[in-house]
Every structure is written in structure tokens, then in C-alpha cells.
Coordinates of C-alpha atoms and ligand atoms in Angstrom, one line a residue:
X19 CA 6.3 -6.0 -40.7
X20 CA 9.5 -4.7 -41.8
X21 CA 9.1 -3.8 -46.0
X22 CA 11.8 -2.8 -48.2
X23 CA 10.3 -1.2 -51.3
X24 CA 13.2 -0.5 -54.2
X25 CA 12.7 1.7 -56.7
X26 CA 10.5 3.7 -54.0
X27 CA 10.9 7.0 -55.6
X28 CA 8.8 5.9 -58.5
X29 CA 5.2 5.8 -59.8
X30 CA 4.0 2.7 -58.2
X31 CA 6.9 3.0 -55.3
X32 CA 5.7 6.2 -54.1
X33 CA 1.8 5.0 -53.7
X34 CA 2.6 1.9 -52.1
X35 CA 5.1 3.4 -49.5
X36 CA 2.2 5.8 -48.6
X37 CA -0.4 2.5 -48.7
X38 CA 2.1 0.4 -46.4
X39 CA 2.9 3.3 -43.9
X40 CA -0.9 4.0 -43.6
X41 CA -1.2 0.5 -42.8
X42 CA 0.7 0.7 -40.1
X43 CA 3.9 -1.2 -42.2
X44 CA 8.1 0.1 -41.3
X45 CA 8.7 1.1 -45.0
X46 CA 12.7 1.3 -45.7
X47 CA 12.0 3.0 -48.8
X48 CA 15.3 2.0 -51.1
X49 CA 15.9 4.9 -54.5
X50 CA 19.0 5.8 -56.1
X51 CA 17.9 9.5 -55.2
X52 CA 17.9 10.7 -52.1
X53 CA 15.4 13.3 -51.2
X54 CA 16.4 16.2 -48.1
X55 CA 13.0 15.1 -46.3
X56 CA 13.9 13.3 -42.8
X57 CA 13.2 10.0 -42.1
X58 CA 10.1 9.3 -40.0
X59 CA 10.1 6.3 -37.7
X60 CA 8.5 4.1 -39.4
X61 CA 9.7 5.1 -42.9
X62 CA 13.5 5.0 -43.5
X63 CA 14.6 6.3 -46.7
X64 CA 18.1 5.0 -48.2
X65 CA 20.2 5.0 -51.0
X66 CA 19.5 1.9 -53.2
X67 CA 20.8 1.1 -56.2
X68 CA 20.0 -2.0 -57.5
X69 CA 23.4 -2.1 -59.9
X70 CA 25.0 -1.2 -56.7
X71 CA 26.0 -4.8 -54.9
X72 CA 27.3 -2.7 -52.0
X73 CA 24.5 -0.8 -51.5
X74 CA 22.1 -3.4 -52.0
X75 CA 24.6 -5.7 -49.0
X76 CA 24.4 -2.2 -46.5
X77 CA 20.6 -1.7 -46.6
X78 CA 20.0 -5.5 -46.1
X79 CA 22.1 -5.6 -43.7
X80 CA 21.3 -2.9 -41.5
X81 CA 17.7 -2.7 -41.6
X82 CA 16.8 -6.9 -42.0
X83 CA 13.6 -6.5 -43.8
X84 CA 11.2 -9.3 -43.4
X85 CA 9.4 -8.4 -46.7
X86 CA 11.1 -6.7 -50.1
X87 CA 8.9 -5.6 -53.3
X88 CA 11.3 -4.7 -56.0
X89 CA 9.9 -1.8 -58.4
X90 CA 13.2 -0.8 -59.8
X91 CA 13.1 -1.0 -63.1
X92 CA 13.6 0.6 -66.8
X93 CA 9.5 0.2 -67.1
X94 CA 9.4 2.2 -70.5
X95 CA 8.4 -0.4 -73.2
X96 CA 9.2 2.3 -75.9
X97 CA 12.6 3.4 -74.1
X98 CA 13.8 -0.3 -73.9
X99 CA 14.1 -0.1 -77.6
X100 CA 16.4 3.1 -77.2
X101 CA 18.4 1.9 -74.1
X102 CA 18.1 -1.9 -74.2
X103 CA 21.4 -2.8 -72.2
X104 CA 20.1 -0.3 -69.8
X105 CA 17.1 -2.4 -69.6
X106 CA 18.1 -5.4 -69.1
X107 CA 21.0 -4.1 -66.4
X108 CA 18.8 -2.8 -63.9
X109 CA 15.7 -5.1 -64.9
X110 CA 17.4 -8.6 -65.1
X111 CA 21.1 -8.1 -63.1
X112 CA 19.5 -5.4 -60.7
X113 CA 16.9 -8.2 -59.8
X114 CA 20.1 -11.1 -59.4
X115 CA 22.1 -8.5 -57.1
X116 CA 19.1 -8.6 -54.9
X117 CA 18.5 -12.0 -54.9
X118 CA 21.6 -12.8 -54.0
X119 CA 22.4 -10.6 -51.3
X120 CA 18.7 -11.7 -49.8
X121 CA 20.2 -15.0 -50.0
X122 CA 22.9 -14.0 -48.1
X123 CA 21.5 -11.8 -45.2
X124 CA 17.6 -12.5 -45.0
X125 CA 17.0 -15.7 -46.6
X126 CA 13.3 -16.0 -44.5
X127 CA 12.2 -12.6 -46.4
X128 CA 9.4 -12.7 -48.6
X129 CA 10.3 -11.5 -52.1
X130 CA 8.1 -9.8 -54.4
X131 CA 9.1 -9.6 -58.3
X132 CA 7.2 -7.0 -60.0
X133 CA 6.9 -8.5 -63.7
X134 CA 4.7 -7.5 -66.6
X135 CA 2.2 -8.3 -68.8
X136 CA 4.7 -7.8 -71.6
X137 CA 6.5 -11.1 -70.8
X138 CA 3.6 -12.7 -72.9
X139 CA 4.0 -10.7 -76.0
X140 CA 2.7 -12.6 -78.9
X141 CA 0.4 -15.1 -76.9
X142 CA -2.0 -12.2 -76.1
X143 CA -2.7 -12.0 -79.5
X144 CA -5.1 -14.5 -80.0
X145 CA -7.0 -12.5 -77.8
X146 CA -7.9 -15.1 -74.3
X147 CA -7.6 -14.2 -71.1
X148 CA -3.8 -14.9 -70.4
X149 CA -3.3 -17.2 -67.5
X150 CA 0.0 -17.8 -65.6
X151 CA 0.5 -20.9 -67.0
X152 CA 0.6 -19.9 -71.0
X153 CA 4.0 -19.7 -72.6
X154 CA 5.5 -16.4 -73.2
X155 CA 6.5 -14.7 -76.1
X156 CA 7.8 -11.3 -75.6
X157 CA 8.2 -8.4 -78.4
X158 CA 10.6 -5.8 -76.8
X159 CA 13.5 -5.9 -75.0
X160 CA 11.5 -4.8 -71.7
X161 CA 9.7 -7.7 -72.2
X162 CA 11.8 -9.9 -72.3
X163 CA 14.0 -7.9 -69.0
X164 CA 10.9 -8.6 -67.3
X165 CA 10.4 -12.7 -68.3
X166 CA 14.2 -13.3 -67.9
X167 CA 14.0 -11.8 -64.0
X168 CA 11.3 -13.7 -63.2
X169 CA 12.6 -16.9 -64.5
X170 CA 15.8 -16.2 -62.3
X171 CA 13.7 -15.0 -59.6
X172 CA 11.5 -18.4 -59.8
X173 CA 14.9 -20.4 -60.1
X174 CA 16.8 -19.3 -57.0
X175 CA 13.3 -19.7 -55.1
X176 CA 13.4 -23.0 -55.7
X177 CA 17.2 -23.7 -55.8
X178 CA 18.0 -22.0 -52.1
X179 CA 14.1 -22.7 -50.8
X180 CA 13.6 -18.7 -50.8
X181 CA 9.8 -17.3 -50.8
X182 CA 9.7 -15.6 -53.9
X183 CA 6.8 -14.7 -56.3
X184 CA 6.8 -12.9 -59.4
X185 CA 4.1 -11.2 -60.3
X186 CA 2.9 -10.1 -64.1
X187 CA 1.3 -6.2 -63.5
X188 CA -0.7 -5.3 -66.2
X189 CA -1.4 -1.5 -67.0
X190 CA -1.8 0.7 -64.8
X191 CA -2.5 4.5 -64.3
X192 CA -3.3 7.4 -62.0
X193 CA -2.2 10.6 -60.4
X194 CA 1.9 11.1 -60.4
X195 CA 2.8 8.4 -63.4
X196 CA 5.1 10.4 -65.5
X197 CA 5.1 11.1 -68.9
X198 CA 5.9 7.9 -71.8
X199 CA 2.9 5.9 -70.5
X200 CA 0.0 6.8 -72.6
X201 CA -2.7 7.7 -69.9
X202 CA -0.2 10.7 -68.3
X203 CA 0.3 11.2 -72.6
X204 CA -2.8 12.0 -72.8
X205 CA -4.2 14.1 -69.8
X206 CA -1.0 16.3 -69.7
X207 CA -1.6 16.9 -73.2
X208 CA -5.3 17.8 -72.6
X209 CA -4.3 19.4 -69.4
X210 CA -1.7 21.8 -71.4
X211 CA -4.3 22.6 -74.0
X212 CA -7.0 23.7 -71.4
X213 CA -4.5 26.4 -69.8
X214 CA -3.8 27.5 -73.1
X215 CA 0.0 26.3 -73.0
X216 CA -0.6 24.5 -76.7
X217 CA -2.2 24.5 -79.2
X218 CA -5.3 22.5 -79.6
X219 CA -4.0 19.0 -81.0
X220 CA -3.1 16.3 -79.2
X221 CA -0.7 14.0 -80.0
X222 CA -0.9 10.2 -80.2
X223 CA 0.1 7.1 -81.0
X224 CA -1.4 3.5 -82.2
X225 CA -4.8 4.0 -80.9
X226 CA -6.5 0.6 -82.2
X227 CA -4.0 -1.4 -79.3
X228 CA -5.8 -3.2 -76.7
X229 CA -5.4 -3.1 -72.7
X230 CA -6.0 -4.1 -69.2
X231 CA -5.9 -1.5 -67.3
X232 CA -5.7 -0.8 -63.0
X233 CA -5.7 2.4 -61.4
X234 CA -3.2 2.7 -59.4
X235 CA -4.9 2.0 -56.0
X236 CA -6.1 -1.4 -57.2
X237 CA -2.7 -2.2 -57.9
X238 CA -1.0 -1.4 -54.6
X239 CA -3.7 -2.6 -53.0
X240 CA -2.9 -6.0 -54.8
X241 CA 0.6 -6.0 -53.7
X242 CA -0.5 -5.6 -50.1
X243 CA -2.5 -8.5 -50.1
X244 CA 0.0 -10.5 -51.6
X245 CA 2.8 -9.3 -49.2
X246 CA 0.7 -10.3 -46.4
X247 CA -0.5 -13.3 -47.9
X248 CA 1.3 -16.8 -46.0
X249 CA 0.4 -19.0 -49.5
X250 CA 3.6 -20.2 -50.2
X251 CA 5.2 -21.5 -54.1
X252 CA 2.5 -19.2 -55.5
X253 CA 5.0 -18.9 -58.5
X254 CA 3.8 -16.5 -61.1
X255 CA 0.3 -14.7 -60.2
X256 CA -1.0 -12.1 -62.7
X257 CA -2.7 -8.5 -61.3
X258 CA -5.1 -7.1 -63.7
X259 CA -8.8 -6.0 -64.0
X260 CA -9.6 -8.8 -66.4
X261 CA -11.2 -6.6 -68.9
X262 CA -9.5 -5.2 -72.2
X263 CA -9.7 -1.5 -73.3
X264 CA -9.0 0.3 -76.8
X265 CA -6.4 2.9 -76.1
X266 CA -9.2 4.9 -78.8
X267 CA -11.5 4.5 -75.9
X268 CA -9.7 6.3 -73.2
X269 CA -8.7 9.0 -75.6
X270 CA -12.2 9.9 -76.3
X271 CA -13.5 9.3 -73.0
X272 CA -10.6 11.4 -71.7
X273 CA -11.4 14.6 -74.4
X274 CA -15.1 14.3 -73.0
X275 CA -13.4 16.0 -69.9
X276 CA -12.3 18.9 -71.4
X277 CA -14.4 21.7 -72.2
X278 CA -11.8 22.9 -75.2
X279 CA -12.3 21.1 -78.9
X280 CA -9.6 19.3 -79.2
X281 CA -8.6 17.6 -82.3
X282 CA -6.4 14.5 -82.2
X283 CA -3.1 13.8 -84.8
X284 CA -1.5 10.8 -85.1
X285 CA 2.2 11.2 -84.6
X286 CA 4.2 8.7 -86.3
X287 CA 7.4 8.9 -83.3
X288 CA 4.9 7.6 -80.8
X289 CA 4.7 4.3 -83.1
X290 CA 6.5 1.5 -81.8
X291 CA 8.6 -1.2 -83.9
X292 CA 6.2 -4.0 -82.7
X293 CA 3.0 -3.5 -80.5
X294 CA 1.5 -6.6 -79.6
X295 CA -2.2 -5.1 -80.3
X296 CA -4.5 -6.9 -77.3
X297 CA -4.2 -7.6 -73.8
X298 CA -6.2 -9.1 -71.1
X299 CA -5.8 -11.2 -67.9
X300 CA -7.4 -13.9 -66.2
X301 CA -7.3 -12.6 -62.5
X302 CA -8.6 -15.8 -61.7
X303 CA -5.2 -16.6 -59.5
X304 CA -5.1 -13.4 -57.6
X305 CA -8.8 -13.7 -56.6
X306 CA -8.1 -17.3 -54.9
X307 CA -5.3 -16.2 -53.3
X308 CA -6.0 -13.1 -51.7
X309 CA -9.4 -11.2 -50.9
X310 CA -8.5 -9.0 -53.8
X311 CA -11.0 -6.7 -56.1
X312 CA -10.7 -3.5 -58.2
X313 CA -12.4 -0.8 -56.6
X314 CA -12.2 1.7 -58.5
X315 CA -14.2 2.4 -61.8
X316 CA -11.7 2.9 -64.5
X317 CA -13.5 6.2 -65.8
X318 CA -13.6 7.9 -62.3
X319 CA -9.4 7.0 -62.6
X320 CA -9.5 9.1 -65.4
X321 CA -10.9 11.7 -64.4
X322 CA -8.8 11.8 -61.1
X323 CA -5.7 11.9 -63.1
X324 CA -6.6 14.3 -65.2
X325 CA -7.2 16.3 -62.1
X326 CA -4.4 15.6 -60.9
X327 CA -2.6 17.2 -63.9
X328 CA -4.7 20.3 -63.1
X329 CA -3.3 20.9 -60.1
X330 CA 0.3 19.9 -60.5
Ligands
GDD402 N1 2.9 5.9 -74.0 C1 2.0 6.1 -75.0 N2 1.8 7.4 -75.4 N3 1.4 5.1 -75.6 C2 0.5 5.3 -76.5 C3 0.2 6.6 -77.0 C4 0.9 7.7 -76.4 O1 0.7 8.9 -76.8 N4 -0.7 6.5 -78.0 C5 -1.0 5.2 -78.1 N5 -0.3 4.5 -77.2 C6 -0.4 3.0 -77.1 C7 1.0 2.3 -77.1 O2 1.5 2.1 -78.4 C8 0.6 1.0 -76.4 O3 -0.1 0.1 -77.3 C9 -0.5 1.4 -75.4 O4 -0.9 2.7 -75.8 C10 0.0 1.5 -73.9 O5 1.2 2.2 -73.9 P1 2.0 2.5 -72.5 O6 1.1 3.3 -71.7 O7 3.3 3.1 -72.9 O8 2.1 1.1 -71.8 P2 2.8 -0.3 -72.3 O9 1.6 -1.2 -72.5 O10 3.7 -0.1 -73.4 O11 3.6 -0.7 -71.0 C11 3.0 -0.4 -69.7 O12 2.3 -1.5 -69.2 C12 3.1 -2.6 -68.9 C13 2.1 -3.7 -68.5 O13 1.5 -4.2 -69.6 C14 4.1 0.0 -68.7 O14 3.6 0.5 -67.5 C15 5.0 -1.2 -68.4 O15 6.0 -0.8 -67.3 C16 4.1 -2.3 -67.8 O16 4.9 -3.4 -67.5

């Protein structure tokens, strides 16, 4: 199967291009930056952008892919605030250019809208396990980037009879997430304060917040599934571990690791204007649809990333 992947430079983009090739997948690995490595054969970097109608026309064009998985995104909740037209550009438009041109030149591709958690907002507050059915309620203007796509994803799927599903990613972590999502926050932090690069305080934000967490393996390996899956008008299906987390935990758990005393400062910049304070899914829909299961155990995550930092 022929897979575009936008946004492939990314976080999640760059662990599921290397899960799809090693699955034997032809990844056409779409990023507004290019890198100087060659192609292989079966992985064909080009230049995406997904604000870019002509570029997004070219790629589909050229290379027909039978599957697409769009990752790009503005995915910082606490950015959106600073840059919301940014947000919703790349996050809402981005997602109708592509839409649209699939329409256009590979209407039998299977589409795969990467959503968020966020899109619920408010609802999670009462503190049930958030099915795809509940109504949504978002907070921030990523949030609500993230709802609005996948409503206009869900719409042209069933106004042009595309295959489309959107689905609602809840947190995830793991070796080569950048900084501005609070698990990288925290180990770089650690990680700088072990090699003696700062002093020993680490910074941090609302700590009593609540959230379901995937390491990043579990989460690719989710999308897999559901890329090969042939379940058609699966709608909205939600990829999660199902089990909430206080961000209080991981912190400590995460200062276990080091062997420095660290002490911990709450820095009032890392506060957001609104923080919906609890998350958890119901993986309930993922589960019947796929033969889908977390793997890993979310302390060994951890402890890989904070390896991870320790090498790079
Ligand atoms: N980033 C960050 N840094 N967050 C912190 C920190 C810190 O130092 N300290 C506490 N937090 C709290 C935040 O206030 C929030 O409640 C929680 O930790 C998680 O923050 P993020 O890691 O920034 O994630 P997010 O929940 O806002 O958004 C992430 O998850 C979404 C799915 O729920 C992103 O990955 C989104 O792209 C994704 O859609």
C-alpha cells in the first residue's frame, strides 16, 4: 500500500514513517522541509505544504497514494493561544485543501484525520470515560482547529462518499517529541540538570491536571491498524490507554530517575488561560475495530525518553 504521511517531519510523522516502511508500506513522506537525505525506494520524500493547494495537487497527483494520514498540524495547545489564526490555517484549511484535492485525484484513498482529545474540552470534566459519541466542548483554539477539521472531514465523507475517519489522539510521549509538551518539559529539564547545564530546579506548570497518556509506539501502532483496517463509516474513533494520570505523577516518577536532588518551582508562564483539568478515554471503539492494545508500560516510556534525552 501506497501511504502519504503529511506533516512527516514531525514527532508522531517521523515514528510512523519508520513503523510503515518496516512494515513493508511505500511511505511518500509529505513536510514543508525538505531534508538533503535521498529518497529510498520505498520512501519518497516531497515537499508538502498543506496551505500549499499546488503542492498538495502535485504530490497527489504524481505519486496516487491509496492511503493518506494527515499529521500536519499547529499541535501546541499553549501556542494556539499565541498564534490562533496560525492554528486554525494549517489545522482546519490545511485539512479542506487536502480533502479537496483527494477529492479530485484519488477519491478511493483512505483518509485518516488525526484529531485530539482536546475537541471535548469541558465534557471531560465530569471525569467519565469520553466516548465518541459525547458532545464536544473545546477550551482553546487548537481545540476547537481540531473539532472543526473533523466535522469537515466527516462532512465531505459523506457528501462525496469518500473513506474518511477522524480520529481523537489522546496524549502521547516518547523519544524525539520536542519541547512545549510536558513529558519532553520535563526529562530535558531533568536531563540538563544531570549534565550540570542548570541549575537544580525544574520548571513546571499546573501539575494537579489530569491525562491519558500513549507512548508513542502504541500510538503508531494504532494508526496502522486503522489504516489497514477495511471497516468502513467508522466516523470518529478515539486512541487512548483508557487510564488517567496526574501530570504530579509523572513528575515525581520522572525525578525518581535522576540521581541529582532536584527541587521543583512552579512557573507561572507555563500556566494556561484555561486547562480543562481531567482526561480519559473509553478505547472501547478502537478495541472492536482493530486487534489493538498498549504494549508498552507507561513508566518504562518514561524512562526511555528520558534516555533518549541523554543521548541526544
Ligand atoms: N507542556 C507542558 N509543560 N505542560 C505542562 C507543564 C510543562 O512544563 N507542566 C504542567 N503541564 C500540564 C499542562 O498544563 C497540561 O495540563 C498537561 O500538563 C499536558 O500538557 P501538554 O503536554 O502540553 O499536552 P496537552 O494536553 O496540552 O496537548 C497534547 O495532547 C493533546 C491530546 O490530548 C498535545 O500533544 C496535543 O497535540 C494533543 O492533541
Amino acid at each position: 500500500m501506497r501511504v502519504l504521511i503529511t506533516g512527516s517531519g514531525g514527532f508522531v510523522g517521523s515514528h510512523l514513517t519508520q513503523k510503515l516502511l518496516d512494515e513493508g508500506y511505500e511511505v511518500i513522506a509529505g513536510s514543508t522541509v525538505l531534508t538533503e537525505k535521498k529518497s529510498k525506494s520505498n520512501l519518497k520524500k516531497v515537499y508538502l505544504n498543506v496551505n500549499d493547494k499546488d503542492s498538495i495537487e502535485e504530490v497527489l497527483r504524481k505519486y496516487n497514494p491509496e492511503g493518506i494520514i494527515n499529521l500536519a498540524a499547529q499541535s501546541s495547545v499553549a501556542k494556539s493561544w499565541e498564534i490562533p489564526e496560525e492554528t486554525l490555517l494549517v489545522n482546519v484549511l490545511g485539512t479542506l485543501n487536502i480533502i479537496n484535492s483527494m477529492c479530485k485525484n484519488t477519491p478511493y484513498a483512505k483518509f485518516i484525520n488525526i484529531g485530539s482529545s482536546e475537541e471535548y474540552g469541558l465534557t471531560a470534566k465530569n471525569g467519565e470515560y469520553l466516548t465518541e459519541i459525547m458532545p464536544c466542548l473545546p477550551q482553546n483554539p487548537y481545540a476547537t482547529s481540531k473539532l472543526s477539521a473533523g466535522q469537515l472531514a466527516l462532512q465531505s465523507a459523506k457528501k462525496h462518499g469518500l473513506n474518511i475517519l477522524h480520529v481523537r489522539a489522546f496524549n502521547h510521549f516518547g523519544p524525539g517529541q520536542r519541547l512545549g509538551f510536558v513529558v519532553s518539559d520535563f526529562a530535558s529539564q531533568i536531563v540538563n540538570i544531570e549534565k550540570g547545564k542548570s541549575p537544580s530546579v525544574i520548571n513546571v506548570g499546573d501539575l494537579s491536571a489530569q491525562r491519558d497518556f500513549l507512548y508513542i509506539k502504541d500510538l503508531v501502532n494504532a494508526y496502522t491498524l486503522l489504516l489497514e483496517s477495511k471497516k468502513l463509516d467508522l466516523g470518529i474513533v478515539n486512541v487512548c490507554s483508557g487510564v488517567p494520570r496526574k501530570i504530579e505523577d509523572i513528575l515525581k516518577y520522572m525525578i525518581t530517575q535522576s540521581k541529582r536532588e532536584i527541587t521543583v518551582n512552579l512557573d507561572s508562564t507555563k500556566l494556561r488561560p484555561s486547562d480543562v483539568p481531567f482526561f480519559v478515554g473509553s478505547n472501547g471503539k478502537i478495541k472492536e475495530t482493530v486487534e489493538w492494545e498498549s504494549t508498552v508500560e507507561f513508566n518504562d516510556g518514561l524512562e526511555l525518553t528520558i534516555e533518549w534525552w541523554r543521548q541526544n
